[in-house]
Amino acid sequence: MFCEQCEQTASGNGCHQWGACGKSPQVNAVQDLLVYCLRGLAPVVLQAKELAIATRDADRFTCESMFATMTNVNFDPKRFTVYIKRAIALREELKAQIQQTTNITWSDISNYEPDYTESLVEQGFKYNLELIGKSGTNVDIFSLKLTALYGIKGAASYTFHAYELGQEDEAVYKYVQQVLATIDRSDLSLEDWVNLNLEIGKVNLRAMELIDAGHTSTYGHPVPTPVPLNHKPGKAILVSGHDIKQLAAILKQTVDKDITVYTHGELLPAHGYPKLKEQYSHFYGHFGTAWQNQTKDFAKFPGAVVVTTNCLMPPHEHYEDKLFTLGPVGYAGLNYLPAQEDGGIDFTPVIEKAQELAGFTEESKYKQVTTGFARNAVLGVADKVIDAVKQGKIRHFFLVGGCDGAKPDRNYYGEFVDKVPDDCVVLTLACGKFRFFDKDMGNIAGIPRLLDVGQCNDAYSAIQIAIALANAFEVGVNEIPLSMILSWYEQKAVAILLTLLYLGIKDIRLGPTLPAFLSPNVLQLLSEKYNLQPITTPDADLAACLG
Ligand code: SF4
Ligand code: SF3
């Protein structure tokens, strides 16, 4: 087994025996086989595009199935068999259409046929991702190939979210296919691979922009909204992951069912969308914290639980019968909610499970946090913010965001925010916020000192805020008093990091550890060009940022 796509990777240098995330070598092998089939599908899709043959099904499929191979998304070998068969079927359908106008000799990878009478796991072992670094590839190019593959997984997953919301851009789909078709090339220079990775960052920015457009056009621009952290007596459903569209579908199907709906993990910012809040009075509060605490949170929750996207952990037996997955998410033996012909999901099994379970028997003590400080809300008070900076009331902004995880060294982020001086503002996003999300930090000149911008994909919103501040002060983004203190875990975070580098953002501090897939020379390059650096201690990093 070879996997080093996430921050949790064993001993900081790759999972070789078993995934630290719980992924078995067998599941890893079928994921690698799927990625190999997608690398063979991509040149066919690109050729079809050249000939103006419709490729939308193949593009959407590529994004969904790449998403399924990300960390903590899908552990079910049967689902990967279905994906592999579909990848080959789509490839052959497109080839047949291409064949009608032009005769093409396809390379081996685009002619590959798995043998379904034999174990796909054994066949997957032959297409281990480590092999893209073999046959003379230098270690730095291998590093950049892995960065590209992991980055494009993140960008593809955001593209999946966007198309679910009805937002698509052919240029994004095309680039996803181009990256997949490029992975096996051995004729590109180090500089070519660096540029390809920066282009992934650009395309990922567009994918996040599409999600932002999908969310805001459907549910309105987020507004600062108090979110109860307590619970009310009664039957309950907990919705985890990132998928606001599926949350909305659950809310719609639970109207007048005497069920209260709570969010978990990365769905906390959903409370900021006015159209969801106004329309559904049974959409109440938030339960639990970040993904790595789900074994405790899900076990404690007395209702049904739906995991819509990453991050799913291998479930414990005392809660697995009330746990449901959908879309690209899965785990062998766990309840799966398939999409119907119109693409929608029937949540009846979830509703029945919630009604069967005890629900909350008592009301807990009221406590709240505030979310909804996305770009529209923050830029709506831009004049106030700019005045506060000009008058010296706000000295510095910190964007402390990214993924959470189980490692103890992630305590850094909570300690960092604890130590941020009173004349500074903290913007946050993604599930890393759970290290400090319920901290009362007060406000400066009426501006809260802790602003929750949203989910990880709302990095788009944070970037818009930074650009607007830079414009207001008539300086570049690197000149505004803003420091980025980021935490990463999975491949969506890799894509966002590439976006920030594409935008030329310097001095990012990244932790808790640096990606295992970055070779020493690639790290050196990132440090020289962007001053990307590892986190050290909260005190030292704060002192350096405040200069
Ligand atoms: Fe290891 Fe992360 Fe890969 Fe899981 S996803 S096998 S933890 S590197
Ligand atoms: Fe979190 Fe998985 Fe990355 Fe969306 S939910 S930020 S880790």
Coordinates of C-alpha atoms and ligand atoms in Angstrom, one line a residue:
M1 CA 0.0 0.0 0.0
F2 CA 1.2 3.5 -0.7
C3 CA -0.9 6.6 0.3
E4 CA 0.4 9.9 1.6
Q5 CA -2.5 12.2 0.5
C6 CA -3.4 13.5 4.0
E7 CA -1.8 15.1 7.0
Q8 CA -2.5 12.1 9.2
T9 CA -0.3 9.9 7.0
A10 CA 1.6 7.3 9.1
S11 CA 4.8 8.6 10.8
G12 CA 4.5 11.7 8.6
N13 CA 5.8 9.8 5.5
G14 CA 3.1 7.6 4.1
C15 CA 0.7 4.8 5.0
H16 CA 2.3 1.5 3.9
Q17 CA 0.7 -1.2 6.1
W18 CA -2.8 0.3 6.9
G19 CA -4.3 3.8 6.6
A20 CA -4.1 5.9 9.7
C21 CA -7.6 7.0 8.6
G22 CA -8.8 3.4 8.8
K23 CA -8.5 2.7 5.1
S24 CA -7.4 -0.9 4.4
P25 CA -4.7 -1.8 1.7
Q26 CA -7.6 -3.5 -0.2
V27 CA -9.7 -0.3 -0.3
N28 CA -6.6 1.7 -1.2
A29 CA -6.0 -0.7 -4.1
V30 CA -9.4 -0.3 -5.6
Q31 CA -9.2 3.5 -5.2
D32 CA -5.8 3.4 -7.1
L33 CA -7.4 1.2 -9.8
L34 CA -10.3 3.7 -10.1
V35 CA -7.8 6.6 -10.4
Y36 CA -5.9 4.6 -13.1
C37 CA -9.1 4.1 -15.0
L38 CA -9.9 7.8 -14.7
R39 CA -6.4 8.6 -16.0
G40 CA -7.3 6.4 -19.0
L41 CA -10.7 8.0 -19.5
A42 CA -9.3 11.5 -19.4
P43 CA -7.5 11.5 -22.9
V44 CA -10.7 10.1 -24.4
V45 CA -12.8 12.8 -22.8
L46 CA -10.4 15.5 -24.1
Q47 CA -10.4 14.1 -27.6
A48 CA -14.2 14.0 -27.5
K49 CA -14.3 17.6 -26.4
E50 CA -12.1 18.5 -29.4
L51 CA -14.7 16.9 -31.6
A52 CA -17.6 18.7 -29.8
I53 CA -19.0 15.4 -28.6
A54 CA -20.9 15.9 -25.3
T55 CA -18.9 14.9 -22.3
R56 CA -20.9 16.2 -19.4
D57 CA -21.8 12.8 -18.0
A58 CA -18.1 11.8 -18.0
D59 CA -17.0 15.1 -16.5
R60 CA -19.5 14.9 -13.6
F61 CA -18.7 11.2 -13.1
T62 CA -15.0 12.0 -12.9
C63 CA -15.5 14.6 -10.2
E64 CA -17.8 12.5 -8.1
S65 CA -15.6 9.4 -8.3
M66 CA -12.4 11.4 -7.6
F67 CA -14.2 12.8 -4.5
A68 CA -14.9 9.2 -3.4
T69 CA -11.1 8.6 -3.3
M70 CA -10.4 11.5 -1.0
T71 CA -9.5 10.9 2.7
N72 CA -12.4 9.8 4.9
V73 CA -15.0 9.7 2.1
N74 CA -15.6 6.1 1.0
F75 CA -14.3 2.9 2.4
D76 CA -16.7 0.5 0.5
P77 CA -14.9 -1.7 -2.1
K78 CA -18.2 -2.5 -3.8
R79 CA -18.8 1.1 -4.6
F80 CA -15.4 1.4 -6.2
T81 CA -16.2 -1.7 -8.4
V82 CA -19.3 0.2 -9.6
Y83 CA -17.3 3.4 -10.2
I84 CA -14.6 1.4 -12.1
K85 CA -17.2 -0.3 -14.4
R86 CA -18.8 3.1 -15.1
A87 CA -15.4 4.7 -15.9
I88 CA -14.7 2.0 -18.5
A89 CA -18.3 2.1 -19.9
L90 CA -18.1 5.9 -20.3
R91 CA -14.7 5.6 -21.9
E92 CA -15.9 3.0 -24.4
E93 CA -19.1 5.0 -25.3
L94 CA -17.0 8.1 -26.0
K95 CA -14.5 6.1 -28.0
A96 CA -17.3 4.7 -30.2
Q97 CA -18.6 8.2 -30.9
I98 CA -15.0 9.4 -31.7
Q99 CA -14.5 6.5 -34.0
Q100 CA -17.3 7.7 -36.2
T101 CA -15.3 10.7 -37.3
T102 CA -11.7 9.8 -36.7
N103 CA -9.5 6.8 -36.2
I104 CA -7.4 7.1 -33.1
T105 CA -4.8 4.7 -31.7
W106 CA -5.3 4.9 -27.9
S107 CA -2.5 4.3 -25.5
D108 CA -2.5 1.3 -23.2
I109 CA -4.0 3.2 -20.3
S110 CA -7.0 4.1 -22.4
N111 CA -7.4 0.5 -23.6
Y112 CA -7.1 -1.0 -20.1
E113 CA -9.9 -3.4 -19.2
P114 CA -10.1 -4.8 -15.6
D115 CA -10.7 -8.6 -15.4
Y116 CA -13.9 -8.7 -13.3
T117 CA -13.6 -12.5 -12.8
E118 CA -10.4 -11.8 -10.8
S119 CA -9.9 -9.7 -7.7
L120 CA -9.9 -6.0 -8.5
V121 CA -7.8 -5.6 -5.3
E122 CA -4.9 -7.6 -6.8
Q123 CA -5.2 -5.6 -10.1
G124 CA -5.3 -2.4 -8.1
F125 CA -2.0 -3.3 -6.4
K126 CA -0.4 -3.2 -9.9
Y127 CA -1.5 0.4 -10.3
N128 CA -0.2 1.6 -7.0
L129 CA 0.2 5.4 -7.2
E130 CA 3.8 5.1 -6.2
L131 CA 4.4 3.9 -9.8
I132 CA 3.8 7.3 -11.2
G133 CA 7.2 8.1 -9.6
K134 CA 9.0 5.1 -11.1
S135 CA 10.9 4.6 -14.4
G136 CA 13.4 7.4 -13.9
T137 CA 11.1 10.2 -12.6
N138 CA 13.1 12.4 -10.4
V139 CA 11.9 12.7 -6.8
D140 CA 10.8 16.4 -7.2
I141 CA 8.7 15.8 -10.2
F142 CA 7.2 12.8 -8.4
S143 CA 6.4 15.1 -5.5
L144 CA 4.7 17.6 -7.9
K145 CA 2.8 14.9 -9.7
L146 CA 1.4 13.7 -6.3
T147 CA 0.6 17.4 -5.4
A148 CA -1.2 17.7 -8.7
L149 CA -3.2 14.5 -8.2
Y150 CA -4.1 15.3 -4.6
G151 CA -4.9 19.0 -5.5
I152 CA -7.1 18.0 -8.4
K153 CA -9.0 15.6 -6.1
G154 CA -9.8 18.6 -3.9
A155 CA -10.8 20.7 -6.9
A156 CA -12.9 17.9 -8.4
S157 CA -14.7 17.5 -5.1
Y158 CA -15.6 21.2 -5.1
T159 CA -16.7 20.9 -8.7
F160 CA -19.0 18.1 -7.6
H161 CA -20.5 20.4 -4.9
A162 CA -20.9 23.2 -7.5
Y163 CA -22.7 21.0 -10.1
E164 CA -25.0 19.7 -7.5
L165 CA -26.0 23.3 -7.0
G166 CA -26.5 23.8 -10.7
Q167 CA -23.3 25.7 -11.3
E168 CA -20.9 24.4 -14.0
D169 CA -18.0 25.7 -16.1
E170 CA -16.7 23.7 -19.0
A171 CA -13.2 25.2 -18.4
V172 CA -13.1 23.6 -14.9
Y173 CA -14.2 20.2 -16.2
K174 CA -11.6 20.4 -19.0
Y175 CA -8.8 21.2 -16.7
V176 CA -9.7 18.3 -14.3
Q177 CA -9.4 16.0 -17.3
Q178 CA -6.2 17.6 -18.5
V179 CA -4.5 17.1 -15.2
L180 CA -5.5 13.4 -15.1
A181 CA -4.3 13.0 -18.7
T182 CA -1.0 14.6 -17.8
I183 CA -0.1 12.6 -14.7
D184 CA 1.6 9.9 -16.8
R185 CA 3.7 12.2 -18.9
S186 CA 7.5 12.0 -18.5
D187 CA 8.5 14.8 -20.8
L188 CA 7.6 17.8 -18.6
S189 CA 10.1 19.9 -16.6
L190 CA 10.0 20.8 -13.0
E191 CA 8.8 24.3 -13.9
D192 CA 6.0 22.8 -16.1
W193 CA 4.8 20.8 -13.1
V194 CA 5.0 23.9 -10.8
N195 CA 2.9 25.8 -13.3
L196 CA 0.4 22.9 -13.7
N197 CA -0.1 23.0 -9.9
L198 CA -0.6 26.7 -9.8
E199 CA -3.2 26.3 -12.6
I200 CA -5.0 23.8 -10.4
G201 CA -5.1 26.6 -7.8
K202 CA -6.7 28.9 -10.4
V203 CA -9.3 26.3 -11.5
N204 CA -10.1 25.5 -7.8
L205 CA -10.7 29.2 -7.2
R206 CA -13.3 29.1 -10.0
A207 CA -14.8 25.9 -8.6
M208 CA -15.2 27.6 -5.2
E209 CA -16.7 30.7 -6.9
L210 CA -19.3 28.4 -8.5
I211 CA -20.2 26.9 -5.1
D212 CA -20.5 30.4 -3.6
A213 CA -22.8 31.4 -6.5
G214 CA -24.8 28.2 -6.0
H215 CA -25.2 28.8 -2.3
T216 CA -25.9 32.5 -2.4
S217 CA -28.3 32.4 -5.3
T218 CA -30.3 29.6 -3.7
Y219 CA -30.2 30.4 0.0
G220 CA -29.3 34.1 0.1
H221 CA -26.1 35.7 1.3
P222 CA -25.1 34.5 4.8
V223 CA -26.0 37.0 7.5
P224 CA -24.6 37.0 11.1
T225 CA -26.8 34.4 12.9
P226 CA -26.7 33.1 16.4
V227 CA -26.6 29.3 16.4
P228 CA -27.8 27.4 19.5
L229 CA -25.4 24.8 20.8
N230 CA -28.0 23.3 23.1
H231 CA -30.9 20.9 22.2
K232 CA -34.6 20.9 22.6
P233 CA -36.7 17.9 23.7
G234 CA -37.9 15.8 20.9
K235 CA -37.0 13.6 17.9
A236 CA -33.9 14.6 16.1
I237 CA -31.7 14.3 12.9
L238 CA -28.1 15.3 12.8
V239 CA -26.6 16.3 9.4
S240 CA -22.8 16.2 9.0
G241 CA -20.4 17.0 6.1
H242 CA -20.5 20.0 3.8
D243 CA -23.6 19.5 1.6
I244 CA -26.0 22.4 2.2
K245 CA -28.2 21.2 -0.7
Q246 CA -28.8 17.8 1.0
L247 CA -29.4 19.5 4.3
A248 CA -32.0 21.6 2.6
A249 CA -33.6 18.5 1.2
I250 CA -33.7 16.9 4.6
L251 CA -35.3 20.1 6.0
K252 CA -37.9 20.0 3.3
Q253 CA -38.8 16.4 3.9
T254 CA -39.0 16.8 7.7
V255 CA -41.5 19.6 7.6
D256 CA -44.4 18.9 10.1
K257 CA -42.8 15.6 11.2
D258 CA -42.0 16.8 14.7
I259 CA -38.3 16.3 14.1
T260 CA -35.7 18.9 15.0
V261 CA -32.7 19.1 12.6
Y262 CA -29.2 19.9 13.9
T263 CA -26.0 20.5 12.0
H264 CA -22.6 18.8 12.8
G265 CA -19.1 19.7 11.7
E266 CA -18.7 21.7 8.5
L267 CA -22.5 22.3 8.2
L268 CA -22.5 24.8 11.1
P269 CA -22.3 27.8 8.6
A270 CA -25.5 26.6 7.0
H271 CA -27.3 28.4 9.8
G272 CA -26.2 31.7 8.3
Y273 CA -28.2 31.3 5.0
P274 CA -31.4 33.4 5.5
K275 CA -33.6 31.4 3.2
L276 CA -32.9 28.1 5.1
K277 CA -33.4 29.7 8.5
E278 CA -36.6 31.6 7.5
Q279 CA -38.2 28.7 5.7
Y280 CA -37.7 25.9 8.2
S281 CA -38.6 26.5 11.9
H282 CA -37.4 23.0 12.8
F283 CA -33.9 23.8 11.7
Y284 CA -32.5 24.5 15.2
G285 CA -28.9 24.3 16.3
H286 CA -25.5 22.7 16.1
F287 CA -24.4 19.5 17.9
G288 CA -20.8 18.4 18.5
T289 CA -17.6 19.7 17.1
A290 CA -15.2 18.6 14.3
W291 CA -15.1 15.4 12.3
Q292 CA -12.5 13.6 14.4
N293 CA -14.9 13.7 17.4
Q294 CA -17.7 12.1 15.6
T295 CA -17.4 8.7 17.3
K296 CA -18.3 10.5 20.5
D297 CA -20.8 13.0 19.0
F298 CA -22.7 10.4 16.9
A299 CA -22.8 7.9 19.8
K300 CA -24.3 10.6 22.1
F301 CA -26.8 11.9 19.6
P302 CA -30.2 10.3 20.3
G303 CA -31.5 10.5 16.7
A304 CA -30.6 9.6 13.1
V305 CA -27.3 10.9 11.6
V306 CA -26.6 11.6 7.9
V307 CA -23.0 12.1 6.6
T308 CA -23.3 14.0 3.4
T309 CA -19.5 14.3 2.5
N310 CA -16.1 14.0 4.1
C311 CA -15.1 13.4 6.8
L312 CA -16.5 10.0 7.7
M313 CA -14.6 7.8 10.1
P314 CA -15.0 4.0 10.3
P315 CA -18.2 3.8 12.4
H316 CA -18.5 2.2 15.9
E317 CA -21.0 -0.6 16.2
H318 CA -23.0 1.2 18.9
Y319 CA -24.2 3.9 16.4
E320 CA -23.7 2.4 13.0
D321 CA -27.4 1.4 12.6
K322 CA -28.6 5.0 12.9
L323 CA -25.9 6.3 10.5
F324 CA -26.7 7.0 6.8
T325 CA -24.4 8.1 3.9
L326 CA -25.1 9.4 0.5
G327 CA -23.4 10.7 -2.7
P328 CA -19.7 9.8 -2.9
V329 CA -19.6 8.8 0.8
G330 CA -19.8 5.2 1.9
Y331 CA -18.7 2.4 4.2
A332 CA -19.3 -1.3 3.7
G333 CA -22.4 -2.4 5.5
L334 CA -23.6 1.1 6.4
N335 CA -27.0 2.4 5.3
Y336 CA -26.6 4.2 1.9
L337 CA -29.2 6.5 0.5
P338 CA -29.1 6.2 -3.3
A339 CA -30.0 9.1 -5.7
Q340 CA -33.3 8.6 -7.5
E341 CA -33.8 9.2 -11.2
D342 CA -34.3 12.9 -10.8
G343 CA -31.1 13.1 -8.7
G344 CA -33.0 13.7 -5.5
I345 CA -32.8 11.5 -2.4
D346 CA -35.7 10.0 -0.4
F347 CA -34.8 10.5 3.3
T348 CA -37.7 8.3 4.5
P349 CA -35.4 5.7 6.1
V350 CA -33.7 8.6 8.0
I351 CA -37.0 10.0 9.2
E352 CA -38.2 6.6 10.3
K353 CA -35.0 5.9 12.2
A354 CA -35.3 9.3 13.9
Q355 CA -38.9 8.6 14.9
E356 CA -37.9 5.1 16.2
L357 CA -35.1 6.5 18.4
A358 CA -35.7 8.3 21.7
G359 CA -34.7 11.8 20.7
F360 CA -33.7 14.3 23.4
T361 CA -35.8 14.0 26.5
E362 CA -34.8 17.3 28.1
E363 CA -33.8 20.8 27.1
S364 CA -30.2 21.6 27.8
K365 CA -28.8 24.9 28.9
Y366 CA -28.9 27.6 26.2
K367 CA -25.5 28.5 24.7
Q368 CA -24.8 30.0 21.3
V369 CA -22.1 30.9 18.7
T370 CA -22.5 33.2 15.8
T371 CA -21.8 32.3 12.2
G372 CA -22.6 34.0 8.8
F373 CA -19.7 36.5 8.4
A374 CA -19.2 35.7 4.8
R375 CA -18.0 38.3 2.2
N376 CA -21.3 40.1 1.9
A377 CA -21.7 40.6 5.7
V378 CA -18.1 41.6 6.3
L379 CA -17.9 43.9 3.2
G380 CA -21.3 45.4 4.3
V381 CA -19.4 47.0 7.2
A382 CA -16.2 47.5 5.3
D383 CA -16.2 51.3 6.1
K384 CA -16.3 50.6 9.8
V385 CA -13.5 48.0 9.5
I386 CA -11.4 50.4 7.4
D387 CA -12.0 53.3 9.9
A388 CA -11.0 51.0 12.8
V389 CA -7.8 50.1 11.1
K390 CA -7.0 53.7 10.2
Q391 CA -7.7 54.8 13.8
G392 CA -5.3 52.1 15.1
K393 CA -8.2 50.3 16.9
I394 CA -7.6 47.2 14.8
R395 CA -3.9 46.4 14.5
H396 CA -3.9 43.1 12.6
F397 CA -6.2 40.4 11.1
F398 CA -5.4 36.7 11.4
L399 CA -7.1 34.2 9.2
V400 CA -6.9 31.1 11.4
G401 CA -8.6 28.4 9.4
G402 CA -8.5 25.0 7.7
C403 CA -9.0 21.5 8.8
D404 CA -9.2 20.0 12.3
G405 CA -7.8 16.5 13.1
A406 CA -6.9 14.3 16.0
K407 CA -3.2 15.0 16.5
P408 CA -2.4 16.8 19.8
D409 CA -0.2 19.3 18.0
R410 CA -3.4 20.8 16.6
N411 CA -3.8 22.4 20.0
Y412 CA -1.5 25.1 18.6
Y413 CA -4.5 26.7 16.8
G414 CA -6.6 27.1 20.0
E415 CA -3.6 28.4 21.9
F416 CA -2.8 30.8 19.0
V417 CA -6.3 32.3 19.1
D418 CA -6.2 32.5 22.9
K419 CA -3.0 34.6 22.6
V420 CA -4.1 36.9 19.8
P421 CA -3.9 40.5 21.4
D422 CA -7.1 42.4 22.1
D423 CA -6.6 44.8 19.2
C424 CA -6.6 42.1 16.6
V425 CA -9.4 40.3 14.7
V426 CA -9.6 36.6 13.9
L427 CA -11.3 35.4 10.7
T428 CA -11.9 31.7 10.6
L429 CA -13.3 29.1 8.3
A430 CA -13.6 25.3 7.9
C431 CA -13.6 22.7 10.7
G432 CA -10.4 23.9 12.3
K433 CA -12.5 26.6 14.0
F434 CA -13.9 24.1 16.5
R435 CA -10.7 24.6 18.5
F436 CA -12.0 28.0 19.5
F437 CA -15.4 28.6 17.8
D438 CA -17.3 29.1 21.2
K439 CA -14.7 31.5 22.6
D440 CA -16.2 34.9 23.6
M441 CA -13.7 37.3 22.1
G442 CA -15.8 40.5 22.4
N443 CA -15.6 43.2 19.7
I444 CA -13.7 46.2 18.5
A445 CA -15.7 49.3 17.6
G446 CA -18.8 47.1 17.1
I447 CA -16.9 44.6 15.0
P448 CA -16.8 41.1 16.5
R449 CA -13.2 39.9 17.1
L450 CA -14.0 36.4 15.9
L451 CA -15.7 36.2 12.5
D452 CA -16.8 32.8 11.1
V453 CA -16.6 33.2 7.4
G454 CA -18.0 29.6 6.7
Q455 CA -16.9 26.3 5.3
C456 CA -13.6 25.4 3.8
N457 CA -14.9 26.2 0.3
D458 CA -15.8 29.7 1.7
A459 CA -12.1 30.3 1.4
Y460 CA -13.4 32.0 -1.8
S461 CA -15.3 34.5 0.5
A462 CA -12.2 35.1 2.7
I463 CA -10.2 35.8 -0.5
Q464 CA -12.8 38.3 -1.6
I465 CA -12.6 40.0 1.8
A466 CA -8.8 40.2 1.6
I467 CA -8.9 41.6 -1.9
A468 CA -11.5 44.2 -1.0
L469 CA -9.4 45.3 2.0
A470 CA -6.3 45.5 -0.2
N471 CA -8.2 47.6 -2.7
A472 CA -9.5 49.9 0.0
F473 CA -6.0 50.6 1.3
E474 CA -4.7 50.7 -2.3
V475 CA -2.0 48.1 -1.6
G476 CA -1.4 44.5 -2.7
V477 CA -3.0 41.6 -0.7
N478 CA 0.5 40.8 0.8
E479 CA 0.7 44.4 2.2
I480 CA -2.5 44.4 4.3
P481 CA -2.1 43.7 8.0
L482 CA -3.3 40.1 7.6
S483 CA -1.6 36.8 8.4
M484 CA -2.7 33.4 7.4
I485 CA -2.3 30.6 10.0
L486 CA -3.6 27.5 8.2
S487 CA -4.2 23.9 9.2
W488 CA -4.6 21.2 6.6
Y489 CA -5.8 17.6 6.7
E490 CA -7.2 16.4 3.4
Q491 CA -7.2 17.2 -0.3
K492 CA -9.7 20.0 -0.4
A493 CA -7.1 21.8 1.8
V494 CA -4.4 21.0 -0.7
A495 CA -6.5 22.6 -3.5
I496 CA -7.1 25.7 -1.4
L497 CA -3.4 26.0 -0.6
L498 CA -2.7 25.8 -4.4
T499 CA -5.3 28.6 -4.9
L500 CA -3.6 30.8 -2.3
L501 CA -0.2 30.2 -4.0
Y502 CA -1.7 30.9 -7.4
L503 CA -2.9 34.3 -6.0
G504 CA 0.6 35.0 -5.0
I505 CA -0.2 35.0 -1.2
K506 CA 3.0 35.0 0.8
D507 CA 4.0 34.2 4.4
I508 CA 1.4 31.5 5.0
R509 CA 2.1 29.5 8.1
L510 CA 1.0 25.9 7.6
G511 CA 0.6 23.0 10.1
P512 CA 0.4 21.0 12.1
T513 CA 3.0 19.2 9.9
L514 CA 3.9 19.9 6.3
P515 CA 2.7 17.5 3.5
A516 CA 4.7 14.3 3.2
F517 CA 4.3 14.5 -0.5
L518 CA 6.4 17.7 -0.8
S519 CA 10.0 16.8 -1.4
P520 CA 12.8 18.9 0.4
N521 CA 13.5 20.7 -2.9
V522 CA 9.9 21.5 -3.6
L523 CA 9.5 22.8 0.0
Q524 CA 12.6 24.9 -0.5
L525 CA 11.1 26.3 -3.7
L526 CA 7.8 27.2 -1.9
S527 CA 9.7 28.7 0.9
E528 CA 11.9 30.9 -1.4
K529 CA 9.1 32.0 -3.7
Y530 CA 6.2 32.3 -1.3
N531 CA 7.8 32.3 2.2
L532 CA 5.5 29.3 3.0
Q533 CA 6.6 28.1 6.4
P534 CA 5.7 25.6 9.0
I535 CA 4.0 26.8 12.2
T536 CA 6.3 26.9 15.2
T537 CA 4.9 28.0 18.6
P538 CA 2.0 30.4 19.0
D539 CA 4.2 32.9 20.8
A540 CA 6.9 32.9 18.2
D541 CA 4.5 33.0 15.3
L542 CA 2.4 35.8 16.8
A543 CA 5.5 37.9 17.5
A544 CA 6.8 37.3 13.9
C545 CA 3.4 38.2 12.4
L546 CA 3.0 41.4 14.5
G547 CA 6.6 42.3 13.7
Ligands
SF4_1 FE1 -3.0 7.4 5.2 FE2 -4.2 9.7 4.8 FE3 -4.0 7.9 2.9 FE4 -5.6 7.4 5.0 S1 -5.8 9.0 3.4 S2 -4.2 6.0 4.0 S3 -4.4 8.3 6.6 S4 -2.3 9.1 3.9
SF3_2 FE1 -12.8 19.5 7.7 FE2 -12.8 17.0 6.9 FE3 -10.9 19.6 6.0 FE4 -13.9 21.2 5.0 S1 -14.5 18.2 7.4 S2 -12.3 21.2 6.3 S3 -11.1 18.1 7.5

